[in-house]
PDB file of C-alpha atoms in Angstrom:
ATOM      1  CA  UNK A   1       0.000   0.000   0.000  1.00 51.00           C
ATOM      2  CA  UNK A   2       1.530   3.293  -1.133  1.00 51.00           C
ATOM      3  CA  UNK A   3       1.828   6.418   0.887  1.00 54.00           C
ATOM      4  CA  UNK A   4       0.789   9.983  -0.061  1.00 54.00           C
ATOM      5  CA  UNK A   5       3.920  12.085  -0.081  1.00 60.00           C
ATOM      6  CA  UNK A   6       1.995  15.354  -0.804  1.00 57.00           C
ATOM      7  CA  UNK A   7       2.860  18.090   1.699  1.00 61.00           C
ATOM      8  CA  UNK A   8       0.300  18.801   4.367  1.00 56.00           C
ATOM      9  CA  UNK A   9      -0.748  22.490   4.305  1.00 58.00           C
ATOM     10  CA  UNK A  10      -0.089  24.516   7.406  1.00 61.00           C
ATOM     11  CA  UNK A  11      -2.964  26.561   8.829  1.00 56.00           C
ATOM     12  CA  UNK A  12      -3.088  29.375  11.319  1.00 55.00           C
ATOM     13  CA  UNK A  13      -4.223  28.542  14.812  1.00 60.00           C
ATOM     14  CA  UNK A  14      -7.549  30.370  14.317  1.00 59.00           C
ATOM     15  CA  UNK A  15      -8.244  28.822  10.889  1.00 58.00           C
ATOM     16  CA  UNK A  16     -11.595  27.149  10.359  1.00 59.00           C
ATOM     17  CA  UNK A  17     -12.595  25.402   7.113  1.00 57.00           C
ATOM     18  CA  UNK A  18     -15.200  27.100   4.967  1.00 53.00           C
ATOM     19  CA  UNK A  19     -18.629  25.471   5.081  1.00 55.00           C
ATOM     20  CA  UNK A  20     -19.656  23.350   2.121  1.00 54.00           C
ATOM     21  CA  UNK A  21     -22.243  25.941   1.085  1.00 50.00           C
ATOM     22  CA  UNK A  22     -19.745  28.849   1.020  1.00 50.00           C
ATOM     23  CA  UNK A  23     -19.986  30.811  -2.263  1.00 56.00           C
ATOM     24  CA  UNK A  24     -17.426  29.923  -4.879  1.00 59.00           C
ATOM     25  CA  UNK A  25     -15.221  32.951  -5.534  1.00 57.00           C
ATOM     26  CA  UNK A  26     -13.112  31.326  -8.215  1.00 63.00           C
ATOM     27  CA  UNK A  27     -15.002  33.145 -10.966  1.00 61.00           C
ATOM     28  CA  UNK A  28     -14.349  36.612  -9.514  1.00 60.00           C
ATOM     29  CA  UNK A  29     -11.773  38.951 -10.993  1.00 62.00           C
ATOM     30  CA  UNK A  30      -8.886  40.135  -8.800  1.00 60.00           C
ATOM     31  CA  UNK A  31     -10.576  43.572  -8.528  1.00 55.00           C
ATOM     32  CA  UNK A  32     -13.861  42.008  -7.379  1.00 56.00           C
ATOM     33  CA  UNK A  33     -12.061  39.886  -4.806  1.00 55.00           C
ATOM     34  CA  UNK A  34     -10.394  42.981  -3.364  1.00 57.00           C
ATOM     35  CA  UNK A  35     -13.751  44.694  -2.918  1.00 57.00           C
ATOM     36  CA  UNK A  36     -14.587  48.378  -3.644  1.00 56.00           C
ATOM     37  CA  UNK A  37     -11.743  50.395  -5.057  1.00 61.00           C
ATOM     38  CA  UNK A  38     -10.243  53.197  -3.046  1.00 65.00           C
ATOM     39  CA  UNK A  39     -11.651  55.740  -5.492  1.00 57.00           C
ATOM     40  CA  UNK A  40     -15.176  54.432  -4.938  1.00 64.00           C
ATOM     41  CA  UNK A  41     -14.775  54.706  -1.193  1.00 63.00           C
ATOM     42  CA  UNK A  42     -13.387  58.234  -1.574  1.00 65.00           C
ATOM     43  CA  UNK A  43     -16.299  59.317  -3.784  1.00 66.00           C
ATOM     44  CA  UNK A  44     -18.777  57.906  -1.312  1.00 69.00           C
ATOM     45  CA  UNK A  45     -17.089  59.774   1.537  1.00 71.00           C
ATOM     46  CA  UNK A  46     -17.072  63.006  -0.493  1.00 63.00           C
ATOM     47  CA  UNK A  47     -20.795  62.680  -1.212  1.00 62.00           C
ATOM     48  CA  UNK A  48     -21.467  62.155   2.483  1.00 65.00           C
ATOM     49  CA  UNK A  49     -19.430  65.225   3.439  1.00 62.00           C
ATOM     50  CA  UNK A  50     -21.281  67.361   0.872  1.00 54.00           C
ATOM     51  CA  UNK A  51     -24.624  66.260   2.283  1.00 56.00           C
ATOM     52  CA  UNK A  52     -23.484  67.191   5.788  1.00 54.00           C
ATOM     53  CA  UNK A  53     -22.136  70.553   4.577  1.00 53.00           C
ATOM     54  CA  UNK A  54     -25.369  71.463   2.784  1.00 46.00           C
ATOM     55  CA  UNK A  55     -27.383  70.534   5.854  1.00 48.00           C
ATOM     56  CA  UNK A  56     -25.259  72.673   8.179  1.00 50.00           C
ATOM     57  CA  UNK A  57     -24.303  75.634   5.969  1.00 48.00           C
ATOM     58  CA  UNK A  58     -25.840  75.505   2.479  1.00 45.00           C
ATOM     59  CA  UNK A  59     -24.555  78.928   1.432  1.00 44.00           C
ATOM     60  CA  UNK A  60     -20.965  77.705   1.638  1.00 46.00           C
ATOM     61  CA  UNK A  61     -21.529  74.850  -0.814  1.00 42.00           C
ATOM     62  CA  UNK A  62     -24.352  75.708  -3.185  1.00 44.00           C
ATOM     63  CA  UNK A  63     -23.657  77.775  -6.314  1.00 45.00           C
ATOM     64  CA  UNK A  64     -24.188  81.462  -5.611  1.00 54.00           C
ATOM     65  CA  UNK A  65     -27.473  81.709  -7.532  1.00 54.00           C
ATOM     66  CA  UNK A  66     -28.759  78.420  -6.115  1.00 54.00           C
ATOM     67  CA  UNK A  67     -28.892  79.575  -2.495  1.00 67.00           C
ATOM     68  CA  UNK A  68     -32.242  78.246  -1.340  1.00 73.00           C
ATOM     69  CA  UNK A  69     -35.059  80.523  -0.263  1.00 77.00           C
ATOM     70  CA  UNK A  70     -36.083  79.640   3.267  1.00 84.00           C
ATOM     71  CA  UNK A  71     -38.953  80.397   5.612  1.00 91.00           C
ATOM     72  CA  UNK A  72     -40.695  83.773   5.592  1.00 95.00           C
ATOM     73  CA  UNK A  73     -39.966  86.316   8.310  1.00 97.00           C
ATOM     74  CA  UNK A  74     -42.552  88.894   9.358  1.00 97.00           C
ATOM     75  CA  UNK A  75     -41.295  92.461   9.583  1.00 97.00           C
ATOM     76  CA  UNK A  76     -43.802  93.908  12.021  1.00 96.00           C
ATOM     77  CA  UNK A  77     -42.962  97.545  11.265  1.00 96.00           C
ATOM     78  CA  UNK A  78     -43.646  97.323   7.531  1.00 96.00           C
ATOM     79  CA  UNK A  79     -46.103  94.435   7.488  1.00 96.00           C
ATOM     80  CA  UNK A  80     -44.046  92.574   4.879  1.00 97.00           C
ATOM     81  CA  UNK A  81     -43.066  88.928   5.026  1.00 97.00           C
ATOM     82  CA  UNK A  82     -39.754  88.172   3.303  1.00 97.00           C
ATOM     83  CA  UNK A  83     -38.161  84.830   2.589  1.00 95.00           C
ATOM     84  CA  UNK A  84     -34.936  84.441   4.575  1.00 95.00           C
ATOM     85  CA  UNK A  85     -32.451  82.508   2.392  1.00 92.00           C
ATOM     86  CA  UNK A  86     -30.999  79.329   3.860  1.00 91.00           C
ATOM     87  CA  UNK A  87     -27.701  80.261   5.502  1.00 90.00           C
ATOM     88  CA  UNK A  88     -28.825  83.854   6.172  1.00 93.00           C
ATOM     89  CA  UNK A  89     -30.165  85.546   9.305  1.00 93.00           C
ATOM     90  CA  UNK A  90     -32.169  88.602  10.364  1.00 95.00           C
ATOM     91  CA  UNK A  91     -30.227  91.258  12.294  1.00 93.00           C
ATOM     92  CA  UNK A  92     -31.789  93.462  14.935  1.00 87.00           C
ATOM     93  CA  UNK A  93     -30.759  96.951  13.756  1.00 91.00           C
ATOM     94  CA  UNK A  94     -31.311  97.687  10.066  1.00 94.00           C
ATOM     95  CA  UNK A  95     -29.002 100.240   8.425  1.00 93.00           C
ATOM     96  CA  UNK A  96     -31.960 101.496   6.391  1.00 95.00           C
ATOM     97  CA  UNK A  97     -35.630 100.618   6.603  1.00 96.00           C
ATOM     98  CA  UNK A  98     -36.989  98.206   9.187  1.00 97.00           C
ATOM     99  CA  UNK A  99     -35.563  94.826   8.102  1.00 98.00           C
ATOM    100  CA  UNK A 100     -32.043  93.648   7.328  1.00 97.00           C
ATOM    101  CA  UNK A 101     -31.009  90.115   6.346  1.00 96.00           C
ATOM    102  CA  UNK A 102     -27.355  89.073   6.034  1.00 93.00           C
ATOM    103  CA  UNK A 103     -25.463  85.846   5.295  1.00 91.00           C
ATOM    104  CA  UNK A 104     -24.170  83.874   8.257  1.00 89.00           C
ATOM    105  CA  UNK A 105     -20.399  84.189   8.531  1.00 78.00           C
ATOM    106  CA  UNK A 106     -17.602  86.723   8.373  1.00 62.00           C
ATOM    107  CA  UNK A 107     -15.399  88.283   5.704  1.00 61.00           C
ATOM    108  CA  UNK A 108     -17.243  88.884   2.423  1.00 56.00           C
ATOM    109  CA  UNK A 109     -20.490  87.788   4.074  1.00 54.00           C
ATOM    110  CA  UNK A 110     -20.515  91.127   5.908  1.00 61.00           C
ATOM    111  CA  UNK A 111     -20.471  93.011   2.592  1.00 82.00           C
ATOM    112  CA  UNK A 112     -23.787  91.558   1.408  1.00 91.00           C
ATOM    113  CA  UNK A 113     -27.234  92.393   2.749  1.00 94.00           C
ATOM    114  CA  UNK A 114     -30.948  92.579   1.981  1.00 96.00           C
ATOM    115  CA  UNK A 115     -32.857  95.610   3.272  1.00 98.00           C
ATOM    116  CA  UNK A 116     -36.588  96.295   3.272  1.00 98.00           C
ATOM    117  CA  UNK A 117     -39.248  98.603   4.638  1.00 98.00           C
ATOM    118  CA  UNK A 118     -42.252 100.770   3.907  1.00 98.00           C
ATOM    119  CA  UNK A 119     -41.735 103.601   1.400  1.00 98.00           C
ATOM    120  CA  UNK A 120     -42.670 106.483   3.673  1.00 94.00           C
ATOM    121  CA  UNK A 121     -41.926 110.225   3.878  1.00 91.00           C
ATOM    122  CA  UNK A 122     -38.361 110.682   5.036  1.00 89.00           C
ATOM    123  CA  UNK A 123     -37.044 108.571   2.182  1.00 93.00           C
ATOM    124  CA  UNK A 124     -36.409 110.772  -0.856  1.00 93.00           C
ATOM    125  CA  UNK A 125     -37.714 108.116  -3.243  1.00 97.00           C
ATOM    126  CA  UNK A 126     -41.148 108.300  -1.602  1.00 97.00           C
ATOM    127  CA  UNK A 127     -41.791 111.646  -3.321  1.00 96.00           C
ATOM    128  CA  UNK A 128     -41.581 109.999  -6.760  1.00 97.00           C
ATOM    129  CA  UNK A 129     -44.903 108.522  -7.858  1.00 96.00           C
ATOM    130  CA  UNK A 130     -43.486 106.386 -10.653  1.00 97.00           C
ATOM    131  CA  UNK A 131     -42.269 103.061  -9.240  1.00 98.00           C
ATOM    132  CA  UNK A 132     -39.322 102.758 -11.607  1.00 98.00           C
ATOM    133  CA  UNK A 133     -38.252 106.323 -10.862  1.00 98.00           C
ATOM    134  CA  UNK A 134     -38.612 105.693  -7.139  1.00 98.00           C
ATOM    135  CA  UNK A 135     -36.570 102.490  -7.388  1.00 98.00           C
ATOM    136  CA  UNK A 136     -33.841 104.362  -9.283  1.00 98.00           C
ATOM    137  CA  UNK A 137     -33.716 107.155  -6.694  1.00 98.00           C
ATOM    138  CA  UNK A 138     -33.608 104.605  -3.883  1.00 98.00           C
ATOM    139  CA  UNK A 139     -30.762 102.747  -5.597  1.00 98.00           C
ATOM    140  CA  UNK A 140     -28.758 105.969  -5.769  1.00 96.00           C
ATOM    141  CA  UNK A 141     -29.368 106.601  -2.064  1.00 96.00           C
ATOM    142  CA  UNK A 142     -28.292 103.078  -1.146  1.00 95.00           C
ATOM    143  CA  UNK A 143     -25.220 103.294  -3.365  1.00 94.00           C
ATOM    144  CA  UNK A 144     -24.177 106.499  -1.616  1.00 92.00           C
ATOM    145  CA  UNK A 145     -24.926 105.646   2.013  1.00 92.00           C
ATOM    146  CA  UNK A 146     -24.812 101.836   2.205  1.00 92.00           C
ATOM    147  CA  UNK A 147     -22.485 100.654  -0.559  1.00 89.00           C
ATOM    148  CA  UNK A 148     -20.281 103.744  -0.283  1.00 86.00           C
ATOM    149  CA  UNK A 149     -18.796 103.326  -3.759  1.00 84.00           C
ATOM    150  CA  UNK A 150     -18.772 105.924  -6.538  1.00 84.00           C
ATOM    151  CA  UNK A 151     -18.209 105.141 -10.183  1.00 88.00           C
ATOM    152  CA  UNK A 152     -19.837 104.294 -13.491  1.00 90.00           C
ATOM    153  CA  UNK A 153     -23.184 102.495 -13.381  1.00 92.00           C
ATOM    154  CA  UNK A 154     -23.016  99.569 -15.748  1.00 92.00           C
ATOM    155  CA  UNK A 155     -25.237  96.594 -16.664  1.00 93.00           C
ATOM    156  CA  UNK A 156     -28.388  98.517 -15.768  1.00 96.00           C
ATOM    157  CA  UNK A 157     -31.454  96.322 -15.663  1.00 97.00           C
ATOM    158  CA  UNK A 158     -35.159  97.066 -15.146  1.00 98.00           C
ATOM    159  CA  UNK A 159     -37.793  94.417 -14.515  1.00 98.00           C
ATOM    160  CA  UNK A 160     -41.436  94.316 -13.495  1.00 98.00           C
ATOM    161  CA  UNK A 161     -42.450  93.312  -9.969  1.00 98.00           C
ATOM    162  CA  UNK A 162     -45.656  91.457  -9.158  1.00 98.00           C
ATOM    163  CA  UNK A 163     -46.161  89.930  -5.721  1.00 97.00           C
ATOM    164  CA  UNK A 164     -48.795  89.715  -2.974  1.00 96.00           C
ATOM    165  CA  UNK A 165     -48.095  93.293  -1.866  1.00 97.00           C
ATOM    166  CA  UNK A 166     -48.725  94.729  -5.326  1.00 98.00           C
ATOM    167  CA  UNK A 167     -46.964  95.601  -8.555  1.00 98.00           C
ATOM    168  CA  UNK A 168     -44.003  97.835  -9.300  1.00 98.00           C
ATOM    169  CA  UNK A 169     -40.501  97.842 -10.730  1.00 99.00           C
ATOM    170  CA  UNK A 170     -37.004  96.681  -9.825  1.00 99.00           C
ATOM    171  CA  UNK A 171     -33.811  98.431 -10.911  1.00 98.00           C
ATOM    172  CA  UNK A 172     -30.291  97.059 -10.635  1.00 97.00           C
ATOM    173  CA  UNK A 173     -26.820  97.981 -11.830  1.00 96.00           C
ATOM    174  CA  UNK A 174     -23.159  97.279 -11.220  1.00 93.00           C
ATOM    175  CA  UNK A 175     -20.976 100.095  -9.906  1.00 92.00           C
ATOM    176  CA  UNK A 176     -17.592 100.200 -11.648  1.00 88.00           C
ATOM    177  CA  UNK A 177     -15.128 102.290  -9.579  1.00 83.00           C
ATOM    178  CA  UNK A 178     -13.714 105.487 -11.062  1.00 75.00           C
ATOM    179  CA  UNK A 179     -10.173 104.248 -10.482  1.00 68.00           C
ATOM    180  CA  UNK A 180      -9.365 101.129 -12.512  1.00 58.00           C
ATOM    181  CA  UNK A 181      -6.750 100.128  -9.949  1.00 50.00           C
ATOM    182  CA  UNK A 182      -9.521 100.016  -7.356  1.00 56.00           C
ATOM    183  CA  UNK A 183     -11.695  97.654  -9.400  1.00 53.00           C
ATOM    184  CA  UNK A 184     -12.242  95.255  -6.495  1.00 58.00           C
ATOM    185  CA  UNK A 185     -14.156  97.931  -4.576  1.00 67.00           C
ATOM    186  CA  UNK A 186     -17.098  97.929  -6.994  1.00 80.00           C
ATOM    187  CA  UNK A 187     -20.484  96.524  -6.149  1.00 90.00           C
ATOM    188  CA  UNK A 188     -24.004  95.575  -7.118  1.00 94.00           C
ATOM    189  CA  UNK A 189     -27.137  97.541  -6.198  1.00 97.00           C
ATOM    190  CA  UNK A 190     -30.676  96.185  -6.581  1.00 98.00           C
ATOM    191  CA  UNK A 191     -33.853  97.978  -5.490  1.00 99.00           C
ATOM    192  CA  UNK A 192     -37.523  97.155  -5.958  1.00 99.00           C
ATOM    193  CA  UNK A 193     -40.487  99.447  -5.268  1.00 99.00           C
ATOM    194  CA  UNK A 194     -44.009  98.043  -5.329  1.00 99.00           C
ATOM    195  CA  UNK A 195     -47.417  98.465  -3.738  1.00 97.00           C
ATOM    196  CA  UNK A 196     -51.173  98.752  -4.044  1.00 93.00           C
ATOM    197  CA  UNK A 197     -54.091 100.780  -2.692  1.00 88.00           C
ATOM    198  CA  UNK A 198     -51.974 103.832  -1.933  1.00 91.00           C
ATOM    199  CA  UNK A 199     -49.294 101.946   0.009  1.00 96.00           C
ATOM    200  CA  UNK A 200     -45.784 101.183  -1.228  1.00 98.00           C
ATOM    201  CA  UNK A 201     -42.849  99.172   0.029  1.00 99.00           C
ATOM    202  CA  UNK A 202     -39.276  98.597  -1.051  1.00 99.00           C
ATOM    203  CA  UNK A 203     -36.711  95.815  -0.974  1.00 99.00           C
ATOM    204  CA  UNK A 204     -33.017  96.359  -1.696  1.00 98.00           C
ATOM    205  CA  UNK A 205     -29.982  94.149  -2.140  1.00 97.00           C
ATOM    206  CA  UNK A 206     -26.395  95.371  -2.070  1.00 95.00           C
ATOM    207  CA  UNK A 207     -23.062  93.567  -2.187  1.00 92.00           C
ATOM    208  CA  UNK A 208     -19.395  94.218  -2.877  1.00 87.00           C
ATOM    209  CA  UNK A 209     -18.752  90.476  -3.238  1.00 80.00           C
ATOM    210  CA  UNK A 210     -20.174  89.951  -6.715  1.00 72.00           C
ATOM    211  CA  UNK A 211     -18.116  86.847  -7.483  1.00 74.00           C
ATOM    212  CA  UNK A 212     -19.475  84.875  -4.540  1.00 73.00           C
ATOM    213  CA  UNK A 213     -22.814  86.518  -3.692  1.00 82.00           C
ATOM    214  CA  UNK A 214     -26.119  85.676  -5.420  1.00 87.00           C
ATOM    215  CA  UNK A 215     -27.054  87.753  -8.467  1.00 89.00           C
ATOM    216  CA  UNK A 216     -30.026  89.837  -9.561  1.00 93.00           C
ATOM    217  CA  UNK A 217     -32.163  86.984 -10.899  1.00 93.00           C
ATOM    218  CA  UNK A 218     -31.883  85.247  -7.550  1.00 94.00           C
ATOM    219  CA  UNK A 219     -33.005  88.488  -5.914  1.00 95.00           C
ATOM    220  CA  UNK A 220     -35.978  88.634  -8.290  1.00 96.00           C
ATOM    221  CA  UNK A 221     -37.163  85.431  -6.637  1.00 95.00           C
ATOM    222  CA  UNK A 222     -36.925  86.978  -3.168  1.00 96.00           C
ATOM    223  CA  UNK A 223     -38.996  89.985  -4.283  1.00 97.00           C
ATOM    224  CA  UNK A 224     -41.554  87.864  -6.131  1.00 96.00           C
ATOM    225  CA  UNK A 225     -42.134  85.789  -2.988  1.00 95.00           C
ATOM    226  CA  UNK A 226     -42.878  88.823  -0.764  1.00 97.00           C
ATOM    227  CA  UNK A 227     -46.132  88.469   1.170  1.00 96.00           C
ATOM    228  CA  UNK A 228     -48.280  90.806   3.249  1.00 94.00           C
ATOM    229  CA  UNK A 229     -49.049  89.952   6.838  1.00 89.00           C
ATOM    230  CA  UNK A 230     -52.620  88.769   7.277  1.00 76.00           C
TER     231      UNK A 230
END
């Protein structure tokens, strides 16, 4: 009777044979046997981090004109309800009017704001009956006292306003500084004047961070969503 001279395999102390019904992995490619590639794991982790970032601070991740419009805030003094963008907050003391909304954060976030209020005597634009003329006069006032930048007004744009508070007009333009070397100090001014039944209100948007702040079409959405308190 012959003997089997084949070497006996050596196993680790904690080795246990696979059960008879264990899946056969012989048909798998080397990549499939190794499991998910590192790049797949990295992409999954990146997607997870983006979801967390959007949930905690959407304004820092979303494209500038995709900043989401959030819940409405009632401005008791004017009776207007404005949508507060996600990642923005209402501040207690408005520089002009009765409501001011700013992005959460520091740096360029402090150079961007939404202002609103009733168009009442005391504001020069209130003396102008034409809504477009009033919006233009208000834009000039805001450029002078809020933006604080002088220069050429470029990319002027006029659009119609129609929301729950009434109809009117919105005017916007980019301020190009007089000194070319001081180009970074320019800004964007947007003002809307609207109303009905003898009452008028205004909403303004101003920023010196044009490359990162939302643009005029985004602001159109804020104005169009304005509501009156019931």
